[in-house]
Coordinates of C-alpha atoms and ligand atoms in Angstrom, one line a residue:
M6 CA 0.0 0.0 0.0
M7 CA 1.4 3.4 -0.9
G8 CA 1.2 6.5 1.3
L9 CA -1.1 9.3 0.3
M10 CA 1.1 12.3 1.0
M11 CA 2.0 14.9 -1.6
S12 CA 5.4 14.5 -3.2
S13 CA 6.8 17.9 -3.8
P14 CA 10.1 18.0 -5.6
L15 CA 13.0 19.0 -3.4
T16 CA 14.7 21.7 -5.4
V17 CA 17.0 24.7 -4.8
T18 CA 14.1 26.8 -6.2
S19 CA 12.0 25.7 -3.2
I20 CA 14.7 27.1 -0.8
L21 CA 14.8 30.4 -2.7
R22 CA 11.0 30.8 -2.7
H23 CA 10.8 29.9 1.0
A24 CA 13.6 32.3 2.0
C25 CA 12.3 35.3 0.1
R26 CA 8.7 34.8 1.2
F27 CA 9.2 34.1 4.9
H28 CA 12.5 35.8 5.7
P29 CA 12.4 38.9 3.5
H30 CA 14.3 41.0 6.1
A31 CA 17.1 38.5 6.8
E32 CA 20.4 40.1 5.9
I33 CA 23.3 39.0 3.7
V34 CA 26.5 40.9 4.5
S35 CA 29.7 40.7 2.4
R36 CA 33.1 42.2 2.5
R37 CA 33.9 43.6 -1.0
L38 CA 37.3 43.4 -2.7
D39 CA 38.0 47.0 -1.8
G40 CA 37.3 46.2 1.9
S41 CA 34.0 48.0 2.1
I42 CA 30.9 46.2 3.4
H43 CA 27.9 45.4 1.2
R44 CA 24.6 44.7 2.9
Y45 CA 21.1 43.8 1.7
T46 CA 18.1 41.7 2.6
Y47 CA 16.9 38.3 1.3
A48 CA 14.1 40.3 -0.5
E49 CA 16.7 42.4 -2.5
F50 CA 18.8 39.3 -3.1
G51 CA 15.8 37.5 -4.5
R52 CA 15.1 40.3 -7.0
R53 CA 18.6 40.2 -8.2
V54 CA 18.6 36.5 -8.6
H55 CA 15.6 36.8 -10.9
R56 CA 17.4 39.5 -12.9
L57 CA 20.5 37.4 -13.2
A58 CA 18.5 34.4 -14.4
N59 CA 16.9 36.6 -17.1
A60 CA 20.3 37.9 -18.1
L61 CA 21.8 34.5 -18.4
A62 CA 18.9 33.2 -20.4
R63 CA 19.5 36.2 -22.7
L64 CA 23.1 35.1 -23.1
G65 CA 21.8 31.7 -24.2
V66 CA 22.1 29.6 -21.0
R67 CA 19.6 26.7 -21.2
P68 CA 18.7 24.0 -18.7
G69 CA 21.6 21.6 -18.2
D70 CA 24.2 24.1 -19.4
R71 CA 27.2 24.6 -17.1
V72 CA 28.0 28.0 -15.8
G73 CA 31.4 28.5 -14.2
T74 CA 32.4 30.7 -11.3
L75 CA 35.8 31.8 -10.0
A76 CA 34.7 33.8 -7.0
W77 CA 35.1 34.5 -3.3
N78 CA 32.3 34.1 -0.7
S79 CA 30.1 37.1 -1.5
Y80 CA 26.5 38.1 -2.3
R81 CA 27.1 38.0 -6.1
H82 CA 28.4 34.5 -5.8
L83 CA 25.3 33.5 -3.9
E84 CA 23.1 35.1 -6.5
I85 CA 24.9 33.0 -9.2
Y86 CA 24.4 29.8 -7.0
Y87 CA 20.7 30.4 -7.0
A88 CA 20.0 31.9 -10.4
V89 CA 21.9 29.2 -12.3
S90 CA 20.5 26.2 -10.3
C91 CA 16.9 27.5 -10.2
M92 CA 16.8 28.1 -14.0
G93 CA 17.8 24.4 -14.4
A94 CA 21.4 25.0 -15.4
V95 CA 24.4 23.8 -13.4
C96 CA 26.5 26.1 -11.2
H97 CA 30.1 25.0 -11.6
T98 CA 32.3 26.4 -8.8
I99 CA 36.0 26.4 -9.8
N100 CA 38.7 26.5 -7.2
P101 CA 41.0 29.4 -8.2
R102 CA 43.9 28.0 -6.1
L103 CA 44.2 25.0 -8.5
F104 CA 47.0 25.0 -11.0
Q105 CA 46.3 26.9 -14.2
D106 CA 46.4 23.6 -16.2
Q107 CA 43.9 22.0 -13.9
I108 CA 41.6 25.0 -14.2
A109 CA 41.8 24.7 -18.0
F110 CA 41.2 21.0 -17.8
I111 CA 38.1 21.5 -15.6
V112 CA 36.5 24.2 -17.7
D113 CA 37.0 22.1 -20.8
D114 CA 35.8 18.9 -19.1
A115 CA 32.7 20.7 -17.8
Q116 CA 32.2 22.6 -21.1
D117 CA 31.3 25.8 -19.2
S118 CA 29.4 28.2 -21.5
V119 CA 29.6 31.2 -19.3
L120 CA 32.3 32.1 -16.8
L121 CA 31.7 34.7 -14.1
F122 CA 34.7 35.8 -12.0
D123 CA 35.8 38.2 -9.3
T124 CA 38.2 40.7 -10.7
S125 CA 41.0 39.5 -8.5
F126 CA 41.0 36.4 -10.7
T127 CA 41.5 38.4 -14.0
G128 CA 45.0 37.0 -14.4
I129 CA 43.7 33.4 -14.3
V130 CA 41.0 34.2 -16.8
D131 CA 43.5 36.0 -19.1
E132 CA 45.6 32.8 -19.3
L133 CA 42.6 30.6 -19.6
A134 CA 40.6 32.4 -22.3
P135 CA 42.9 31.5 -25.3
R136 CA 43.0 27.8 -24.1
V137 CA 39.3 27.0 -23.8
T138 CA 36.8 26.9 -26.5
S139 CA 33.5 26.3 -24.7
V140 CA 33.1 29.6 -23.0
D141 CA 30.9 32.0 -25.0
H142 CA 30.7 34.8 -22.4
Y143 CA 33.0 36.1 -19.7
V144 CA 31.4 38.2 -16.9
A145 CA 33.5 40.2 -14.4
L146 CA 31.7 40.5 -11.0
C147 CA 31.8 44.3 -10.9
D148 CA 30.2 47.4 -12.3
Q149 CA 31.0 48.9 -15.7
E150 CA 33.4 51.5 -14.2
S151 CA 35.5 48.8 -12.5
L152 CA 35.8 46.5 -15.5
P153 CA 39.4 45.3 -15.6
Q154 CA 41.7 45.2 -18.6
S155 CA 41.4 41.6 -19.8
A156 CA 42.2 39.3 -22.6
A157 CA 38.8 37.7 -22.2
P158 CA 36.8 38.3 -25.4
G159 CA 33.7 40.5 -25.1
L160 CA 34.1 40.9 -21.3
L161 CA 30.8 42.0 -19.6
A162 CA 30.3 43.7 -16.3
Y163 CA 27.9 41.8 -14.0
E164 CA 26.1 44.9 -12.8
S165 CA 25.4 46.2 -16.4
L166 CA 24.4 42.7 -17.4
I167 CA 21.6 42.5 -14.9
A168 CA 20.7 46.2 -14.6
D169 CA 17.7 46.3 -16.9
E170 CA 16.4 42.8 -16.5
P171 CA 12.9 42.1 -15.2
E172 CA 12.6 41.1 -11.5
T173 CA 10.6 38.0 -12.3
F174 CA 11.8 34.9 -14.0
P175 CA 9.6 31.9 -14.8
W176 CA 11.4 29.2 -12.9
P177 CA 11.0 25.9 -14.6
A178 CA 9.4 22.9 -12.8
L179 CA 12.5 20.8 -12.2
D180 CA 12.9 17.1 -11.6
E181 CA 14.4 16.9 -8.1
N182 CA 17.1 14.6 -9.5
A183 CA 18.2 17.2 -12.1
A184 CA 21.7 18.4 -11.7
S185 CA 22.1 21.7 -9.8
A186 CA 25.8 22.2 -9.2
L187 CA 29.2 20.8 -10.1
C188 CA 32.5 20.8 -8.1
Y189 CA 35.8 19.1 -8.9
T190 CA 38.0 17.5 -6.4
S191 CA 41.4 19.0 -6.2
G192 CA 43.0 16.0 -7.9
T193 CA 46.2 15.6 -5.9
T194 CA 46.7 12.4 -8.0
G195 CA 45.7 12.6 -11.7
N196 CA 43.1 15.0 -13.1
P197 CA 40.4 16.5 -11.0
K198 CA 37.2 14.6 -10.9
G199 CA 33.7 16.2 -11.2
V200 CA 31.0 15.7 -8.6
L201 CA 27.6 16.5 -10.0
Y202 CA 25.1 17.4 -7.2
S203 CA 21.4 17.1 -7.8
H204 CA 18.7 19.5 -6.4
R205 CA 17.5 16.6 -4.2
S206 CA 20.9 15.8 -2.8
T207 CA 21.5 19.5 -2.1
V208 CA 18.2 20.0 -0.3
V209 CA 18.4 16.8 1.7
H210 CA 22.0 17.6 2.8
A211 CA 21.0 21.2 3.7
L212 CA 18.1 19.8 5.8
A213 CA 20.4 17.4 7.5
V214 CA 23.2 19.8 8.4
S215 CA 20.7 22.3 9.7
G216 CA 19.8 19.9 12.6
G217 CA 20.4 20.9 16.2
D218 CA 23.2 18.5 16.8
W219 CA 24.9 19.5 13.6
L220 CA 25.3 23.1 12.4
C221 CA 22.1 24.0 14.2
I222 CA 21.1 26.8 11.8
R223 CA 18.3 29.1 13.0
A224 CA 16.8 32.4 11.9
R225 CA 18.3 34.0 15.0
D226 CA 21.9 33.1 13.8
A227 CA 24.5 35.0 12.0
I228 CA 26.6 32.5 10.1
L229 CA 30.0 33.3 8.8
P230 CA 31.4 30.6 6.4
V231 CA 35.1 31.1 5.9
V232 CA 35.1 27.8 4.0
P233 CA 35.0 28.8 0.4
M234 CA 31.9 28.7 -1.8
F235 CA 34.3 27.7 -4.6
H236 CA 35.1 24.4 -2.9
A237 CA 32.5 21.8 -1.6
G238 CA 29.8 24.4 -1.6
A239 CA 30.9 26.1 1.6
W240 CA 29.8 23.0 3.5
G241 CA 26.1 23.5 2.4
I242 CA 25.8 26.8 4.3
P243 CA 24.6 28.8 1.3
Y244 CA 21.6 26.5 1.1
A245 CA 21.0 25.6 4.8
G246 CA 21.4 29.3 5.7
L247 CA 18.7 30.5 3.4
M248 CA 16.5 27.5 4.2
N249 CA 16.4 28.6 7.8
G250 CA 16.4 32.4 7.3
A251 CA 19.8 33.0 9.0
K252 CA 21.8 36.1 8.5
L253 CA 24.8 35.3 6.3
V254 CA 28.1 37.0 6.6
F255 CA 30.6 36.6 3.7
P256 CA 34.3 37.5 4.2
G257 CA 35.2 37.9 0.5
H258 CA 38.9 37.5 0.0
A259 CA 40.0 38.9 3.4
M260 CA 40.6 35.7 5.4
D261 CA 43.4 37.0 7.7
G262 CA 42.8 36.9 11.4
A263 CA 42.3 40.7 11.8
S264 CA 39.7 41.0 9.0
L265 CA 37.8 37.9 10.1
H266 CA 37.8 39.1 13.7
A267 CA 36.5 42.5 12.8
L268 CA 33.7 41.0 10.7
M269 CA 32.7 38.5 13.3
E270 CA 32.5 41.2 16.0
G271 CA 30.9 43.8 13.7
E272 CA 28.2 41.5 12.4
E273 CA 27.7 39.5 15.7
A274 CA 28.4 36.1 14.1
T275 CA 27.0 33.3 16.2
M276 CA 28.4 30.4 14.1
I277 CA 31.6 30.3 12.1
A278 CA 32.9 27.5 9.8
G279 CA 36.3 26.9 8.4
V280 CA 39.5 24.7 8.1
P281 CA 42.0 24.5 11.0
T282 CA 44.7 26.7 9.3
V283 CA 42.2 29.6 9.2
W284 CA 41.5 29.2 12.9
M285 CA 45.1 29.0 13.7
E286 CA 45.6 32.4 12.1
L287 CA 42.6 33.8 14.0
L288 CA 43.9 32.5 17.3
R289 CA 47.3 34.1 16.7
H290 CA 45.5 37.4 16.0
L291 CA 43.4 37.1 19.1
R292 CA 46.4 36.3 21.3
E293 CA 48.4 39.2 19.9
T294 CA 45.6 41.7 20.3
G295 CA 43.7 40.3 23.3
G296 CA 40.6 40.2 21.2
R297 CA 37.4 38.4 22.2
L298 CA 34.8 36.6 20.2
D299 CA 31.8 37.3 22.4
S300 CA 29.0 36.7 20.0
V301 CA 30.3 33.4 18.6
E302 CA 28.6 30.4 20.2
R303 CA 29.9 27.6 18.1
M304 CA 32.3 26.8 15.3
M305 CA 32.6 24.1 12.8
V306 CA 36.1 22.8 12.0
G307 CA 36.8 20.3 9.2
G308 CA 38.5 19.7 6.0
S309 CA 41.6 18.4 7.8
A310 CA 42.1 17.2 11.3
C311 CA 41.4 19.7 14.1
P312 CA 44.2 19.5 16.7
P313 CA 42.8 18.7 20.2
A314 CA 44.8 21.7 21.5
M315 CA 42.7 24.0 19.3
I316 CA 39.4 22.6 20.6
R317 CA 40.5 23.1 24.1
T318 CA 41.7 26.7 23.5
F319 CA 38.5 27.8 21.8
E320 CA 36.4 26.2 24.5
E321 CA 38.3 27.2 27.6
D322 CA 39.6 30.6 26.5
Y323 CA 36.8 31.8 24.3
D324 CA 33.7 29.8 25.4
I325 CA 33.1 28.6 21.9
R326 CA 31.7 25.1 21.3
V327 CA 33.9 23.4 18.7
M328 CA 32.3 20.9 16.3
H329 CA 34.9 18.8 14.5
G330 CA 33.6 17.3 11.3
W331 CA 34.7 15.2 8.4
G332 CA 33.5 15.3 4.8
M333 CA 34.6 15.5 1.3
T334 CA 33.5 17.1 -2.0
E335 CA 32.0 13.7 -2.9
M336 CA 29.7 14.0 0.2
S337 CA 28.1 17.4 -0.5
P338 CA 30.4 17.6 1.7
V339 CA 29.4 16.8 5.3
G340 CA 29.6 13.2 6.5
T341 CA 30.1 13.3 10.2
L342 CA 30.1 16.0 12.9
G343 CA 31.0 16.0 16.6
S344 CA 28.3 16.8 19.0
L345 CA 28.2 15.3 22.4
K346 CA 25.4 12.9 23.5
F347 CA 23.4 13.2 26.6
H348 CA 25.6 10.9 28.7
E349 CA 28.8 12.5 27.4
V350 CA 28.0 16.1 28.2
R351 CA 28.9 15.9 31.9
L352 CA 32.1 13.8 31.5
P353 CA 35.3 15.3 32.8
A354 CA 36.9 17.7 30.4
E355 CA 39.7 15.4 29.3
E356 CA 37.2 12.7 28.4
R357 CA 35.1 15.2 26.5
Y358 CA 38.0 16.5 24.6
A359 CA 39.0 13.0 23.6
I360 CA 35.6 12.5 22.1
Q361 CA 35.5 15.9 20.4
S362 CA 38.9 15.3 18.9
K363 CA 37.5 12.5 16.8
Q364 CA 35.8 13.5 13.6
G365 CA 32.3 13.2 14.8
R366 CA 29.5 10.7 14.2
P367 CA 27.4 10.2 11.0
L368 CA 24.4 12.4 10.4
Y369 CA 21.2 10.6 9.7
G370 CA 21.4 9.7 6.0
V371 CA 25.1 8.8 6.0
E372 CA 25.9 5.1 6.3
L373 CA 29.6 4.3 6.8
R374 CA 31.7 1.2 7.3
I375 CA 35.4 0.3 7.4
V376 CA 36.7 -2.6 5.4
D377 CA 40.0 -4.5 5.0
E378 CA 42.0 -4.7 1.7
H379 CA 39.7 -7.5 0.5
G380 CA 36.6 -5.4 1.1
Q381 CA 35.6 -7.4 4.2
P382 CA 33.8 -5.2 6.8
L383 CA 35.8 -4.7 10.0
P384 CA 34.3 -4.2 13.5
H385 CA 33.4 -0.8 14.9
D386 CA 35.4 -1.2 18.1
G387 CA 37.3 2.1 18.1
Q388 CA 40.5 0.2 17.6
T389 CA 40.5 -1.6 14.3
T390 CA 41.5 0.7 11.4
G391 CA 40.3 0.1 7.8
M392 CA 39.4 1.8 4.6
L393 CA 36.4 4.0 5.0
Q394 CA 33.4 3.5 2.7
V395 CA 30.1 5.5 2.7
R396 CA 26.7 5.6 1.0
G397 CA 23.6 7.8 1.3
P398 CA 21.4 10.3 -0.5
W399 CA 24.0 13.0 -0.7
V400 CA 27.0 10.8 -1.5
V401 CA 28.4 10.7 -5.1
G402 CA 27.0 7.8 -7.1
S403 CA 29.5 8.1 -9.9
Y404 CA 31.9 10.9 -11.0
Y405 CA 31.1 13.2 -13.9
K406 CA 31.9 11.4 -17.2
N407 CA 32.5 8.2 -15.2
A408 CA 36.0 9.1 -14.0
S409 CA 37.5 6.7 -11.5
P410 CA 34.8 4.0 -11.6
H411 CA 37.0 1.9 -9.3
A412 CA 36.1 4.2 -6.4
F413 CA 32.7 2.6 -6.3
T414 CA 32.2 -1.0 -4.9
E415 CA 29.9 -3.6 -6.6
D416 CA 27.6 -3.5 -3.6
G417 CA 27.0 0.2 -3.8
W418 CA 29.5 2.0 -1.5
F419 CA 31.9 4.8 -2.3
D420 CA 35.5 4.3 -1.3
T421 CA 36.6 7.5 0.4
G422 CA 40.3 7.0 0.2
D423 CA 40.5 7.6 4.0
M424 CA 41.7 5.2 6.7
A425 CA 39.6 5.3 9.9
S426 CA 38.3 3.5 12.9
V427 CA 34.8 3.8 14.3
D428 CA 33.8 3.3 17.9
G429 CA 30.7 1.8 19.5
E430 CA 29.1 5.2 19.8
G431 CA 29.6 5.8 16.1
Y432 CA 32.4 8.3 16.4
L433 CA 34.8 8.2 13.5
R434 CA 38.5 8.7 13.8
I435 CA 40.4 9.5 10.6
T436 CA 43.9 8.2 10.9
D437 CA 45.2 9.0 7.4
R438 CA 44.5 9.3 3.8
T439 CA 45.2 5.9 2.2
K440 CA 47.9 7.4 0.1
D441 CA 49.5 9.1 3.2
V442 CA 49.7 6.1 5.5
I443 CA 53.0 5.2 7.2
K444 CA 53.5 1.5 7.4
S445 CA 56.4 0.6 9.8
G446 CA 57.3 -3.1 10.0
G447 CA 53.9 -4.0 8.6
E448 CA 51.9 -1.9 11.2
W449 CA 50.2 1.4 10.6
I450 CA 51.2 4.6 12.4
S451 CA 48.6 7.4 12.3
S452 CA 50.2 10.5 10.9
I453 CA 47.3 12.6 12.2
D454 CA 47.9 11.5 15.8
I455 CA 51.6 12.4 15.5
E456 CA 50.8 15.8 14.0
N457 CA 48.2 16.6 16.7
I458 CA 50.7 15.9 19.4
A459 CA 53.3 18.1 17.7
V460 CA 51.0 21.1 17.5
A461 CA 50.2 20.7 21.2
H462 CA 53.8 21.6 21.9
P463 CA 54.1 25.3 22.6
D464 CA 57.0 25.9 20.1
V465 CA 55.3 24.3 17.1
A466 CA 53.0 26.1 14.7
E467 CA 52.2 23.5 12.1
A468 CA 53.3 19.9 11.6
A469 CA 53.3 17.2 9.0
C470 CA 54.2 13.6 9.5
I471 CA 55.3 11.6 6.5
A472 CA 56.5 8.2 5.6
V473 CA 60.2 8.0 4.6
P474 CA 61.8 4.8 3.4
H475 CA 63.8 2.9 6.1
E476 CA 66.1 0.0 5.6
K477 CA 64.9 -2.1 8.4
W478 CA 61.2 -1.1 8.9
A479 CA 60.3 -0.3 5.2
E480 CA 59.0 3.1 6.4
R481 CA 59.4 5.3 9.4
P482 CA 57.7 8.6 10.4
L483 CA 59.5 11.8 9.8
L484 CA 58.1 14.9 11.5
V485 CA 58.3 18.2 9.5
V486 CA 57.4 21.3 11.6
T487 CA 57.3 25.0 11.4
P488 CA 58.0 27.0 14.6
Q489 CA 55.7 29.5 16.4
P490 CA 56.8 33.0 15.6
G491 CA 59.9 33.9 17.7
K492 CA 60.4 30.3 18.9
Q493 CA 63.2 27.8 18.3
I494 CA 62.4 24.2 18.1
D495 CA 64.6 21.8 20.0
K496 CA 64.4 18.4 18.2
R497 CA 65.2 16.3 21.1
Q498 CA 62.9 18.1 23.4
L499 CA 60.1 17.8 20.8
L500 CA 60.7 14.0 20.5
A501 CA 60.8 13.6 24.2
F502 CA 57.3 15.3 24.3
Y503 CA 55.9 12.1 22.7
E504 CA 57.0 9.9 25.6
G505 CA 53.9 8.5 27.2
R506 CA 51.6 10.1 24.6
V507 CA 51.9 7.4 22.0
A508 CA 53.4 3.9 21.8
R509 CA 57.2 4.2 21.6
W510 CA 57.4 2.7 18.1
W511 CA 55.2 5.5 16.8
I512 CA 57.6 8.2 17.9
P513 CA 59.1 9.8 14.7
N514 CA 62.7 9.0 14.0
D515 CA 63.7 12.5 13.2
V516 CA 62.4 16.1 13.1
V517 CA 63.0 18.6 10.3
V518 CA 62.3 22.3 11.0
V519 CA 61.2 24.3 7.9
E520 CA 59.9 27.8 7.5
E521 CA 56.7 26.9 5.7
L522 CA 54.8 23.7 4.9
P523 CA 53.3 23.1 1.4
H524 CA 49.5 23.1 1.1
T525 CA 47.2 21.9 -1.6
A526 CA 44.6 24.0 -3.4
T527 CA 42.1 23.2 -0.7
G528 CA 44.4 24.2 2.1
K529 CA 45.5 20.7 3.2
L530 CA 49.1 19.7 3.9
S531 CA 50.6 18.6 0.6
K532 CA 52.3 15.4 1.9
R533 CA 53.0 14.2 -1.6
S534 CA 55.4 17.1 -2.2
L535 CA 57.0 16.6 1.2
R536 CA 57.5 12.9 0.6
E537 CA 59.2 13.8 -2.7
R538 CA 61.4 16.4 -1.0
F539 CA 62.5 14.1 1.9
K540 CA 62.5 10.7 0.1
N541 CA 66.3 10.5 0.5
H542 CA 66.3 11.8 4.1
R543 CA 69.2 10.4 6.1
W544 CA 68.0 9.0 9.4
P545 CA 70.1 9.7 12.5
D546 CA 72.2 6.7 13.4
S547 CA 70.2 5.7 16.5
G548 CA 67.0 5.5 14.3
G549 CA 65.1 2.3 13.8
G550 CA 61.9 2.7 15.7
Ligands
LIG17 P1 40.0 17.5 -2.0 O1 39.4 18.0 -3.2 O2 41.3 18.1 -1.5 O3 39.9 16.0 -1.9 P2 38.0 17.6 0.0 O4 37.6 18.8 0.8 O5 36.9 16.9 -0.7 O6 39.0 18.1 -1.0 O7 38.9 16.6 0.9 C1 38.3 15.6 1.6 C2 39.3 14.9 2.4 O8 39.8 15.8 3.5 C3 38.8 13.7 3.2 O9 38.8 12.6 2.4 C4 39.8 13.6 4.3 O10 41.0 12.9 3.9 C5 40.2 15.0 4.6 N1 39.4 15.5 5.8 C6 38.3 16.3 5.8 N2 37.9 16.6 7.0 C7 38.8 16.0 7.8 C8 39.0 15.9 9.3 N3 38.2 16.5 10.1 N4 40.1 15.3 9.7 C9 40.9 14.6 8.9 N5 40.8 14.7 7.6 C10 39.8 15.3 7.0

C-alpha cells in the first residue's frame, strides 16, 4: 500500500522561494574586494537572482548548461548559485587555487558556456581564455566602471548585465534529481574529478546539516562561512542558511585573522565555519591583540584534522563550542560532525575533549563502514583501522563522465580513500588518507595523531608527519614542523614530548624544521610534495623505531 502524501520535488528553487517569502528581512552581508561592506536583505537578493536568471537566459544559457564561477564568498556568488540552479542550469564552482592547467582541464571537461569571475582572478582568466573553446561569455563581478583590462573576449560587467532585466523569471518545474551544481575534487593524483550534485541531494543535505546536533542553523543566527563557496559548496551553508532564514556574513577575499575578527565582531556572528589553518591564524591574532569573540557560540572545524589543543583553547579561553567534522567534495560535503550525546556532556573535560577530537558521528542519512583490503567489513570497536566507505542520499554515485569507476564498490558503496576507525558510539577517527599512510614493520602509524601531538607543543606552529623509506622497517615517520613566531624548536625536546603520549614505536625517528609547509589548493598539507622532498632523508644513526 502506498502512502497518500504529496510528493513535492526537493529543489533549490523551493529554498529560494521559502527564503524570500518568509524571511524577506534577513540580511546578507559581504566584504567587497575594496574592503567595504555590502549589505542587503533576502528580498533584495531574490530580486537580483531573478534579474540574473533573465540575463543568463538572454546570453543563451539553457537547462543543463554549465555556468562556471571563479569567486570568493560574497553576495554576487550567492546570486549565481541560486539563479543558475533554479533556472535548471548547473552552477560549476571552480577553485582558483588550483594550477592553471587544472583549471583549464576543468573548464574544458565541464564545457562551461559562461564564466563569471571576481576581478582578483582576472589573471587566471586571461591565461585561460585562449586555451578553452566552450566559454561564449565572460562576466566580471563588478560594475561597468570597475571592468578590468582583460584578454577575455567580449568581457561583460555583471552589474550592467543584470541592470535592466525584469525582476521575475519563470522558474521551470524541475525534476528533483536534475543536476544543480558541479564541483571538482582537487585531484592531488591525476586529473580533478567532477562531482555533480542534484537538487535533491543539495536540499536533503541542507536539511540534515541544519539539525540541532549539527550546524544548528536558526533564523536567529548570523553565520560566517570562511570555508569557500568555490570548494565543496561552503559545507552547504549557502543552502542551509537560506532555508532557515539565517543572517549570512561573507568574508570575501579577506581571510586573515584581523579581517575575520573585525567582521565577526561587527556582524555579531554566532556560528563560524572553516578549516583548522584559518582558525590557527585567527587564534594568533586574538592572542596578539587580546581580542574576544563574544557573539560566537559555536564553530565548525573540518577539511583536515582539528588538533585537540585547538578545541581546548576555543572552548576554555573563548567559550566557543567546537564541532569537529569530516567530509569531502564527494559527500556534498558533510559526512560526520562531533556533537556530544546526553551521557557525554557531563564527562570530565579530558574525556570530553578526547571524544571531540574524533571527527564526529554520522548524520542521519550517511551510512559508513570500514573494510580491509579484501573489502571485508571490520568491527566498529574504536581500535580496528580500515578503509572508510560511505553511502547515502548526498554521496556521489559516480563521477562526472564516469571518471575513476574503481572508487565505487559492486555492492553500492563509495570508497573515500581515507583510513579510519569507528567506535561503538559511532564516532569516526580518521587516521590518514590511504595514500599518506605510514607502514612501519607492517603496522600502521597514524600521521594525524603524530601531528596533533606536535602542535600541542608550545613551540610548534604546524606539523606534517610523512613516511620516509627505512632499511629495516620499510617506512618510518619523519616529522616536519614550522616554529611558532619567535620560537626555536629543539628536536630532542620535541621528540621527548611524545614519551607517554603514543606507543614508543610511533615516535618519529627525526624532526626537520622548515619555514613553511606546502599546502594543496584546498588548504591541506601537501604530503606528496613533502615525501618527494624528503625521500632521501638520512636517518640519524640511532634511528630504527
Ligand atoms: P580534496 O578536493 O582536497 O579531496 P575535499 O575537501 O573533498 O578536498 O577533501 C576531503 C578529504 O579531506 C577527506 O577525504 C579527508 O581525507 C580530509 N578531511 C576532511 N575533514 C577531515 C577531518 N576533520 N580530519 C581529517 N581529515 C579530514
